[in-house]
Coordinates of C-alpha atoms in Angstrom, one line a residue:
S1500 CA 0.0 -0.3 0.2
S1501 CA 1.1 3.7 -0.5
Q1502 CA 2.9 5.2 2.6
D1503 CA 0.1 7.9 1.8
P1504 CA -3.8 7.8 2.4
S1505 CA -5.6 7.5 -0.7
P1506 CA -8.2 10.2 -1.2
L1507 CA -11.2 7.6 -0.4
A1508 CA -9.2 6.6 2.2
Q1509 CA -8.6 10.7 3.2
L1510 CA -12.9 11.0 2.9
F1511 CA -13.6 8.1 5.3
L1512 CA -11.1 9.5 7.9
S1513 CA -12.7 12.8 7.6
S1514 CA -16.3 11.8 8.2
L1515 CA -15.3 9.9 12.0
P1516 CA -16.2 12.7 14.9
Q1517 CA -13.6 15.3 15.4
H1518 CA -13.9 14.6 19.0
M1519 CA -13.5 10.9 18.6
S1520 CA -10.1 9.7 19.2
T1521 CA -9.1 7.6 16.1
P1522 CA -6.6 4.7 17.3
G1523 CA -4.8 1.9 14.9
L1524 CA -4.0 -1.5 14.8
V1525 CA -0.8 -3.2 13.2
L1526 CA -1.2 -6.6 12.4
G1527 CA 1.1 -9.6 11.3
V1528 CA 0.5 -12.2 8.3
Y1529 CA 3.3 -14.7 7.3
E1530 CA 4.0 -15.9 4.1
S1531 CA 2.8 -19.1 3.4
E1532 CA 5.4 -22.1 3.3
R1533 CA 3.8 -23.7 0.5
E1534 CA 2.9 -22.1 -2.9
D1535 CA -1.0 -22.3 -2.4
D1536 CA -1.2 -18.9 -0.9
S1537 CA -2.8 -19.9 2.0
L1538 CA -2.5 -17.2 5.2
H1539 CA -1.0 -17.6 7.9
L1540 CA -2.1 -15.1 10.2
T1541 CA -0.3 -14.0 14.0
E1542 CA -1.8 -15.5 17.0
S1543 CA -3.5 -11.7 17.6
A1544 CA -4.5 -11.0 14.0
A1545 CA -6.2 -14.9 14.3
G1546 CA -7.8 -13.3 17.1
V1547 CA -9.4 -10.2 15.0
D1548 CA -10.5 -12.6 12.7
R1549 CA -12.6 -14.3 14.8
V1550 CA -14.2 -11.4 16.3
L1551 CA -14.7 -10.4 12.2
S1552 CA -16.1 -13.9 11.3
G1553 CA -13.5 -14.0 9.3
K1554 CA -14.0 -10.7 7.3
L1555 CA -9.8 -9.9 7.7
T1556 CA -9.0 -13.6 5.9
E1557 CA -11.8 -12.9 3.1
L1558 CA -10.6 -9.7 2.2
L1559 CA -6.8 -10.5 2.5
K1560 CA -7.4 -13.2 -0.1
I1561 CA -9.6 -11.2 -2.3
S1562 CA -7.2 -8.0 -2.4
G1563 CA -4.5 -9.6 -3.9
P1564 CA -1.7 -12.4 -4.0
G1565 CA -0.4 -13.2 -0.6
L1566 CA 1.4 -10.4 1.2
K1567 CA 5.1 -10.3 1.1
K1568 CA 7.8 -9.3 3.5
G1569 CA 7.8 -5.9 4.5
K1570 CA 5.0 -5.3 2.5
S1571 CA 1.5 -3.9 3.9
R1572 CA -2.2 -3.1 3.4
I1573 CA -4.4 -1.0 4.7
F1574 CA -8.3 -1.6 5.8
Y1575 CA -10.5 1.1 7.0
G1576 CA -14.0 0.5 8.3
L1577 CA -13.2 -3.5 9.3
H1578 CA -13.6 -3.2 12.8
E1579 CA -15.9 -1.1 15.4
D1580 CA -12.8 -0.3 17.6
F1581 CA -10.4 0.7 15.0
P1582 CA -10.9 2.5 12.0
C1583 CA -7.8 1.4 10.1
I1584 CA -6.3 -1.6 10.2
A1585 CA -2.8 -2.1 8.7
V1586 CA -1.6 -5.4 8.3
V1587 CA 2.0 -6.3 7.3
G1588 CA 3.9 -8.9 5.9
L1589 CA 6.2 -11.2 8.5
G1590 CA 7.9 -13.0 5.8
R1591 CA 7.9 -16.8 6.8
N1592 CA 8.0 -18.2 10.4
S1593 CA 10.5 -20.8 9.7
L1594 CA 13.6 -19.0 8.7
G1595 CA 14.7 -18.4 12.2
V1596 CA 18.5 -18.1 12.8
C1597 CA 20.4 -17.4 9.2
G1598 CA 23.9 -19.8 9.8
T1599 CA 25.4 -17.7 7.0
E1600 CA 25.2 -13.8 8.5
Y1601 CA 24.6 -15.8 12.3
W1602 CA 21.1 -13.6 12.9
D1603 CA 17.9 -14.2 13.2
T1604 CA 15.9 -13.2 10.6
C1605 CA 12.2 -13.5 11.7
K1606 CA 13.5 -10.9 14.4
E1607 CA 14.8 -8.3 12.2
N1608 CA 11.5 -9.2 9.6
I1609 CA 9.1 -8.2 13.0
R1610 CA 11.2 -5.1 13.3
A1611 CA 11.1 -4.1 9.9
A1612 CA 7.3 -5.1 9.2
I1613 CA 6.2 -2.7 12.4
A1614 CA 8.1 -0.2 11.8
G1615 CA 6.6 0.2 8.5
G1616 CA 3.0 -0.7 9.4
C1617 CA 3.3 2.3 12.2
R1618 CA 4.7 5.0 9.8
V1619 CA 1.7 4.1 7.1
L1620 CA -1.2 4.6 10.1
Q1621 CA 1.1 7.7 11.3
N1622 CA 0.6 9.2 7.5
H1623 CA -2.9 8.8 8.5
V1624 CA -2.7 11.1 11.2
L1625 CA -3.4 8.2 13.6
T1626 CA -2.6 9.4 17.5
H1627 CA -2.6 5.9 19.0
I1628 CA -1.6 2.5 17.5
E1629 CA -2.0 -0.8 19.5
V1630 CA 0.7 -3.3 17.5
D1631 CA 0.4 -6.8 17.6
G1632 CA 3.3 -8.4 19.1
C1633 CA 4.3 -10.8 16.5
N1634 CA 5.2 -13.7 19.2
D1635 CA 8.4 -11.5 19.7
S1636 CA 7.0 -8.3 21.6
Q1637 CA 10.3 -6.6 22.4
S1638 CA 10.9 -7.0 18.3
A1639 CA 7.5 -5.4 17.9
A1640 CA 7.9 -2.9 20.2
E1641 CA 11.4 -1.7 18.7
G1642 CA 10.3 -1.9 14.9
A1643 CA 6.8 0.7 16.6
V1644 CA 9.6 3.2 18.2
L1645 CA 11.8 3.2 15.8
G1646 CA 9.5 3.4 13.0
L1647 CA 8.0 6.4 14.3
F1648 CA 11.2 8.4 14.9
T1649 CA 11.1 11.5 13.2
Y1650 CA 13.2 15.1 13.6
D1651 CA 11.0 18.1 12.7
D1652 CA 11.9 19.6 15.8
L1653 CA 12.5 23.2 13.7
K1654 CA 9.7 22.3 11.4
T1655 CA 6.6 24.3 11.7
K1656 CA 4.6 21.2 9.7
K1657 CA 5.3 18.5 12.0
K1658 CA 4.0 14.6 11.6
T1659 CA 1.6 13.5 13.8
R1660 CA 2.8 12.2 17.4
V1661 CA 1.4 8.7 17.7
T1662 CA 1.3 6.7 21.1
T1663 CA 1.5 3.2 21.0
Q1664 CA 0.7 0.0 23.2
L1665 CA 0.7 -4.0 23.1
H1666 CA -2.3 -5.5 21.1
G1667 CA -3.8 -8.7 23.4
S1668 CA -2.0 -10.8 25.3
G1669 CA 1.4 -10.2 24.7
C1670 CA 4.6 -10.6 26.8
V1671 CA 4.4 -7.2 28.5
S1672 CA 7.8 -7.5 30.1
G1673 CA 9.4 -8.0 26.4
W1674 CA 7.1 -5.4 24.9
E1675 CA 8.4 -2.7 27.8
K1676 CA 12.1 -3.6 27.2
G1677 CA 11.8 -3.4 23.8
V1678 CA 10.1 0.2 24.1
L1679 CA 13.3 0.9 26.2
Y1680 CA 15.4 0.0 23.3
G1681 CA 13.9 2.1 20.9
E1682 CA 14.1 5.1 23.2
G1683 CA 17.5 4.3 23.9
Q1684 CA 18.3 4.1 20.0
N1685 CA 16.0 7.3 19.5
L1686 CA 17.9 9.4 22.0
A1687 CA 21.2 8.6 19.4
R1688 CA 19.3 9.0 16.4
Y1689 CA 18.1 13.0 17.7
L1690 CA 21.3 14.4 19.1
M1691 CA 22.9 13.1 15.8
E1692 CA 20.2 14.3 13.4
A1693 CA 19.6 17.7 14.8
P1694 CA 21.5 20.9 13.8
A1695 CA 24.9 21.4 15.0
N1696 CA 24.5 25.1 16.0
H1697 CA 21.6 23.3 18.4
V1698 CA 23.8 20.3 19.7
T1699 CA 27.2 22.2 20.8
P1700 CA 29.1 20.0 23.0
S1701 CA 27.2 21.8 25.9
V1702 CA 24.1 20.8 24.9
F1703 CA 25.0 17.2 24.4
A1704 CA 26.4 17.3 27.8
D1705 CA 23.0 19.1 29.0
T1706 CA 20.5 16.6 27.7
I1707 CA 22.3 13.7 28.6
T1708 CA 22.5 15.1 32.1
N1709 CA 18.9 15.6 32.0
R1710 CA 17.8 12.3 30.2
L1711 CA 19.6 10.3 33.6
A1712 CA 18.1 12.9 36.4
P1713 CA 15.4 10.4 37.0
Y1714 CA 18.4 7.7 37.8
A1715 CA 20.6 10.0 40.0
D1716 CA 20.1 6.9 42.7
H1717 CA 22.7 5.0 40.8
V1718 CA 24.4 7.5 38.4
T1719 CA 27.0 10.0 38.7
V1720 CA 27.2 12.8 35.9
H1721 CA 30.7 14.9 35.7
K1722 CA 30.6 17.6 33.0
R1723 CA 34.1 18.4 33.2
S1724 CA 35.1 21.5 31.8
Q1725 CA 38.4 23.1 29.7
E1726 CA 40.1 24.4 33.2
W1727 CA 39.9 20.3 34.4
I1728 CA 41.0 19.3 31.0
E1729 CA 44.1 21.6 31.0
E1730 CA 44.5 20.4 34.5
Q1731 CA 44.7 16.7 32.9
Q1732 CA 47.5 17.4 30.4
M1733 CA 44.8 16.3 27.7
G1734 CA 46.6 18.1 25.1
A1735 CA 45.8 16.1 21.9
F1736 CA 42.2 16.8 23.0
L1737 CA 42.9 20.5 23.5
S1738 CA 44.4 20.7 20.2
V1739 CA 41.4 19.7 18.3
S1740 CA 39.2 22.3 20.6
K1741 CA 40.6 25.2 20.4
G1742 CA 40.0 25.8 16.9
S1743 CA 36.6 26.8 17.7
E1744 CA 34.5 29.3 19.6
E1745 CA 32.6 26.5 21.4
P1746 CA 34.2 25.6 24.9
P1747 CA 34.8 21.4 24.9
V1748 CA 33.3 19.4 27.6
F1749 CA 34.8 16.0 28.8
L1750 CA 31.8 13.9 29.9
E1751 CA 31.7 11.5 32.3
L1752 CA 29.2 9.2 33.6
H1753 CA 29.5 6.7 35.9
Y1754 CA 26.6 4.0 35.8
N1755 CA 26.7 1.9 39.6
G1756 CA 24.1 -1.0 39.2
C1757 CA 26.0 -3.8 40.4
P1758 CA 25.7 -4.3 44.6
D1759 CA 29.3 -5.1 44.3
N1760 CA 31.3 -2.4 44.5
T1761 CA 34.2 -4.0 43.6
Q1762 CA 33.0 -5.3 40.1
C1763 CA 35.8 -3.8 37.7
P1764 CA 33.7 -1.6 35.5
L1765 CA 33.2 -1.7 32.0
L1766 CA 34.3 1.2 30.0
L1767 CA 33.1 2.4 27.2
V1768 CA 34.7 5.6 25.3
G1769 CA 32.9 7.6 22.4
K1770 CA 34.8 10.0 20.2
G1771 CA 32.3 13.3 20.8
I1772 CA 33.1 15.4 17.6
T1773 CA 29.5 18.0 17.3
F1774 CA 30.7 19.2 14.0
D1775 CA 33.6 18.1 11.8
S1776 CA 34.6 20.5 8.9
G1777 CA 38.0 18.9 9.1
G1778 CA 40.0 22.1 10.3
I1779 CA 42.7 23.8 8.4
S1780 CA 42.3 20.6 6.1
L1781 CA 39.2 21.3 5.1
K1782 CA 36.7 19.3 4.0
P1783 CA 35.0 19.7 0.6
P1784 CA 31.3 21.2 1.4
S1785 CA 29.3 18.4 -0.4
G1786 CA 28.2 16.7 2.3
M1787 CA 29.5 18.5 5.2
D1788 CA 26.3 19.2 6.7
A1789 CA 26.3 15.5 8.1
M1790 CA 29.3 16.1 10.0
R1791 CA 27.2 17.0 12.3
A1792 CA 26.4 13.4 13.4
D1793 CA 30.3 13.1 13.9
M1794 CA 30.0 12.7 17.7
G1795 CA 28.2 9.3 16.8
G1796 CA 30.6 7.2 18.7
A1797 CA 29.3 9.6 22.3
A1798 CA 26.0 9.8 21.1
T1799 CA 26.3 6.1 20.9
V1800 CA 27.8 5.7 24.5
C1801 CA 26.1 7.9 26.2
S1802 CA 22.4 6.6 25.3
A1803 CA 23.6 3.0 26.0
I1804 CA 24.3 4.4 29.7
V1805 CA 21.0 6.1 29.2
T1806 CA 19.2 2.5 28.8
A1807 CA 21.4 0.5 31.2
A1808 CA 19.7 2.8 34.1
A1809 CA 16.4 2.9 32.9
L1810 CA 16.6 -1.2 32.4
N1811 CA 18.3 -1.3 36.2
L1812 CA 21.3 -3.5 34.6
P1813 CA 23.0 -5.2 37.5
I1814 CA 26.4 -4.0 35.6
N1815 CA 28.9 -1.0 36.5
I1816 CA 29.8 1.3 33.5
I1817 CA 31.6 4.1 33.1
G1818 CA 31.2 6.2 30.0
L1819 CA 33.7 8.8 28.5
A1820 CA 32.9 11.2 25.7
P1821 CA 35.0 14.3 24.8
L1822 CA 32.8 17.0 23.2
C1823 CA 34.2 19.3 20.9
E1824 CA 34.2 21.2 17.6
N1825 CA 36.7 21.1 14.8
M1826 CA 36.7 24.2 12.9
P1827 CA 39.2 26.4 11.3
S1828 CA 40.5 29.5 12.9
G1829 CA 43.4 31.3 13.8
K1830 CA 43.9 29.3 16.9
A1831 CA 43.3 25.6 15.3
N1832 CA 45.8 23.0 14.5
K1833 CA 47.9 23.6 11.7
P1834 CA 49.3 20.4 9.3
G1835 CA 52.8 20.0 10.7
D1836 CA 52.1 20.6 14.4
V1837 CA 53.4 18.8 17.2
V1838 CA 51.1 18.2 20.4
T1839 CA 51.8 16.1 23.6
A1840 CA 48.8 14.1 24.9
K1841 CA 48.4 12.9 28.1
N1842 CA 50.7 9.8 28.3
G1843 CA 53.1 11.6 27.3
K1844 CA 53.5 10.8 23.8
T1845 CA 54.1 13.3 21.2
I1846 CA 51.9 13.6 18.2
Q1847 CA 52.5 15.1 14.5
V1848 CA 49.4 16.4 13.1
D1849 CA 49.5 16.2 9.4
N1850 CA 45.9 15.6 9.0
T1851 CA 43.7 18.2 10.8
D1852 CA 40.9 16.2 9.8
A1853 CA 42.3 13.2 11.7
E1854 CA 40.9 14.5 14.7
G1855 CA 38.7 12.0 16.3
R1856 CA 41.9 9.9 17.0
L1857 CA 43.7 12.9 19.2
I1858 CA 40.7 13.5 21.2
L1859 CA 40.0 9.6 21.9
A1860 CA 43.8 9.2 22.8
D1861 CA 43.6 11.2 25.6
A1862 CA 40.4 9.7 26.4
L1863 CA 41.8 6.2 26.3
C1864 CA 44.7 7.1 28.4
Y1865 CA 41.8 8.4 31.2
A1866 CA 39.8 5.7 31.0
H1867 CA 42.9 3.5 32.3
S1868 CA 42.7 5.1 35.5
F1869 CA 39.6 3.7 36.7
N1870 CA 40.9 -0.3 36.1
P1871 CA 38.0 -1.6 33.6
R1872 CA 37.4 -5.1 33.0
A1873 CA 37.1 -3.7 29.5
I1874 CA 37.5 -0.9 27.3
V1875 CA 35.0 -0.1 24.4
N1876 CA 35.6 2.3 22.4
A1877 CA 33.0 3.2 19.2
A1878 CA 33.9 6.4 17.0
T1879 CA 32.7 7.6 13.4
L1880 CA 36.2 7.4 12.9
T1881 CA 37.3 7.1 8.8
G1882 CA 35.8 7.3 5.8
A1883 CA 38.5 4.0 4.9
M1884 CA 35.8 2.2 7.0
D1885 CA 32.8 3.1 4.7
V1886 CA 34.9 2.0 2.1
A1887 CA 35.5 -1.3 3.0
L1888 CA 32.5 -2.1 4.9
G1889 CA 29.4 0.0 3.4
S1890 CA 26.5 0.6 5.7
A1891 CA 26.3 -3.0 6.9
A1892 CA 29.0 -3.5 9.6
T1893 CA 31.1 -2.1 11.8
G1894 CA 34.8 -2.7 12.2
V1895 CA 36.3 -4.1 15.1
F1896 CA 39.8 -4.0 15.9
T1897 CA 41.2 -5.6 19.2
N1898 CA 43.8 -7.0 21.1
S1899 CA 41.7 -9.8 22.9
D1900 CA 40.5 -12.4 21.5
W1901 CA 38.2 -13.1 24.5
L1902 CA 36.8 -9.6 24.2
W1903 CA 36.0 -10.5 20.5
E1904 CA 34.1 -13.3 21.4
Q1905 CA 32.0 -11.9 23.8
L1906 CA 31.5 -9.2 21.0
H1907 CA 30.8 -11.1 18.6
K1908 CA 28.8 -13.8 20.6
T1909 CA 26.4 -11.5 22.2
G1910 CA 26.0 -7.9 20.8
Y1911 CA 27.6 -7.9 17.5
G1912 CA 26.3 -10.8 15.3
G1913 CA 24.6 -12.1 17.9
L1914 CA 21.1 -13.8 17.9
H1915 CA 19.2 -10.4 19.2
T1916 CA 20.4 -8.2 16.4
H1917 CA 21.5 -7.6 12.9
C1918 CA 24.2 -5.9 13.4
G1919 CA 26.9 -7.1 11.1
V1920 CA 30.5 -6.8 12.4
S1921 CA 33.6 -7.6 10.7
L1922 CA 37.1 -8.2 12.5
M1923 CA 40.0 -6.0 11.4
P1924 CA 43.7 -6.6 11.3
L1925 CA 45.6 -4.6 13.9
F1926 CA 49.0 -5.9 12.4
Q1927 CA 52.1 -4.3 13.4
H1928 CA 52.4 -3.5 9.9
Y1929 CA 50.4 -0.7 10.4
T1930 CA 51.6 0.1 13.5
R1931 CA 55.1 1.2 12.0
Q1932 CA 53.3 3.3 9.4
V1933 CA 52.0 5.9 11.9
T1934 CA 55.2 5.6 14.1
D1935 CA 57.9 6.4 11.4
C1936 CA 57.2 10.2 11.9
Q1937 CA 59.2 13.2 11.3
L1938 CA 58.5 15.2 13.8
A1939 CA 57.2 13.1 16.9
D1940 CA 56.7 10.0 17.9
L1941 CA 53.6 9.3 16.2
N1942 CA 51.9 10.6 13.2
N1943 CA 48.2 11.0 13.1
V1944 CA 48.3 9.6 9.7
G1945 CA 49.7 6.6 7.9
K1946 CA 52.9 7.2 6.4
Y1947 CA 51.0 6.1 2.7
S1948 CA 48.4 8.4 3.8
R1949 CA 44.8 6.7 2.2
S1950 CA 46.3 3.3 1.9
G1951 CA 44.6 1.1 4.7
G1952 CA 43.5 4.2 6.6
A1953 CA 40.9 2.6 9.0
C1954 CA 44.1 0.3 10.0
T1955 CA 46.2 3.0 10.8
A1956 CA 44.2 4.9 12.9
A1957 CA 43.3 1.7 15.1
A1958 CA 47.1 1.4 14.9
F1959 CA 47.2 4.9 16.4
L1960 CA 44.3 4.5 19.1
R1961 CA 46.5 1.1 20.0
E1962 CA 49.5 3.3 20.9
F1963 CA 47.7 4.9 24.1
V1964 CA 46.0 1.4 25.3
T1965 CA 47.9 -0.6 28.0
A1966 CA 44.5 -2.5 28.7
P1967 CA 44.5 -6.3 27.9
H1968 CA 40.9 -6.5 27.1
W1969 CA 40.3 -3.3 24.4
A1970 CA 38.2 -2.9 21.0
H1971 CA 38.0 0.1 18.7
L1972 CA 34.4 -0.3 16.9
D1973 CA 34.6 2.1 13.7
I1974 CA 31.5 2.9 13.2
A1975 CA 31.5 5.3 10.2
G1976 CA 29.9 3.2 7.7
V1977 CA 27.0 2.6 9.8
M1978 CA 26.5 6.4 10.9
T1979 CA 23.4 7.0 8.4
N1980 CA 21.2 5.3 6.8
K1981 CA 21.6 4.5 3.6
D1982 CA 18.6 3.1 0.9
E1983 CA 20.0 -0.3 1.0
V1984 CA 19.1 -0.6 4.7
T1985 CA 15.6 -1.0 6.4
V1986 CA 14.8 1.8 9.6
V1987 CA 15.3 -0.4 11.8
F1988 CA 18.6 -1.2 10.5
W1989 CA 20.0 2.6 12.0
N1990 CA 22.7 2.9 14.4
I1991 CA 23.1 -0.7 14.4
D1992 CA 26.3 -0.4 16.7
L1993 CA 24.0 1.4 19.2
R1994 CA 21.9 -1.8 19.7
A1995 CA 24.8 -4.2 19.3
V1996 CA 26.1 -1.9 22.1
F1997 CA 22.9 -2.5 24.7
D1998 CA 23.4 -6.1 24.2
F1999 CA 26.4 -6.4 25.0
C2000 CA 26.4 -4.4 27.8
I2001 CA 23.3 -6.2 28.8
D2002 CA 24.9 -10.0 28.3
F2003 CA 28.5 -8.6 30.2
T2004 CA 27.5 -9.2 33.5
G2005 CA 27.1 -13.1 32.4
F2006 CA 30.2 -13.1 30.5
V2007 CA 32.8 -11.5 33.3
S2008 CA 31.1 -13.5 36.3
L2009 CA 32.0 -16.9 33.8
S2010 CA 35.4 -15.5 33.2

């Protein structure tokens, strides 16, 4: 069906009493396992069909061929409680786990279908939608919340604001968990989508602080000022921030969900460049507006902690987000400048547009002071990663077989999510390319410039890591939702970080 209501549908909707609430309903139907085009309704859809004396099944049969995965049909005036019913195709119910890509096909089909159905009903100006749990309430809730997200804060004409609830007798706890997952991802989407003049480093920090306020009993927030950053001798971070009029902020979040205070924390670090012009090494103007989302790593880390607090996870997490802009000015880094990081290593800055690794270097040094069980940093670090893997996978560089196993087994590539990952090489070959430097200990770009750019960036970061369990996630390729990726794949790194945090407690105790 079309995303927008037809003229006949508009006439029907306009005939409803203005004072009357007009709820919609999204129901699921599976593709036939055989070639006979028979219907396989979900439990909720079958219940509605019984109430309607089989009219739903009858209309589905006469309205066209079997409903394919991701497609939808809208029925008007069929049910007295629901003026509009969207029936969405869930694909085949027997698909289950895909051994090749190691993910649960049914879960992702539910997310995508429910998201599409909710968007269709939103375009029909319905303010409340009940959603079929499709035997997986968490996936359905996540799809509904993600599908209804839109950033239109600065537009005069806004999308209809829609509330959702689980229809029927599905798993309420799963639905509530899925809502929190979706809201966490939407928080990151909001921060990344908003214009850079509306989400400065200070505004970013204030937004996260406000979102964590309800959990003040087990969350501590430190918004570190430039003075504190200078005291910490974070010269690499300061060298990037000094080009902008906006003051830097080092955001430090402590979530203490584990009653055992001796549990070593999981430490998450996120790159927080709220706008990246490239600095003196100025980026081309085409597409530069998208660099308002260059703090995707920080948005991911902070949103994951907000979600962990909402879920009351029994885990200790520390999140670090160095926040600043990368701008050209008379005070900005110049190609060839040498700066000193927190650990005393000197860095020759040959490309000011390779700034993310500079601010992460100081954050990683600081991270070690908390004796973490593991350090995971996320960053929209290199265009080379987008070239290598595109939008379907995150590149993972790690010094720990144990940590890679957990990332791959649980969140990343795990069965809860469709979050493709690829283990990338962290060879000494790349280290030599950043340590072979004319003026300093390290160069912020590889010796052969663009060749292996994602790998030399990771090798640079490893020079600031002494912890035995560290992973660097280059999320540059998955930072935006490209045409070949459905809406629910948006920010796939974030959903995987959620699952990783949830499973962290279990595999720490086992180790």
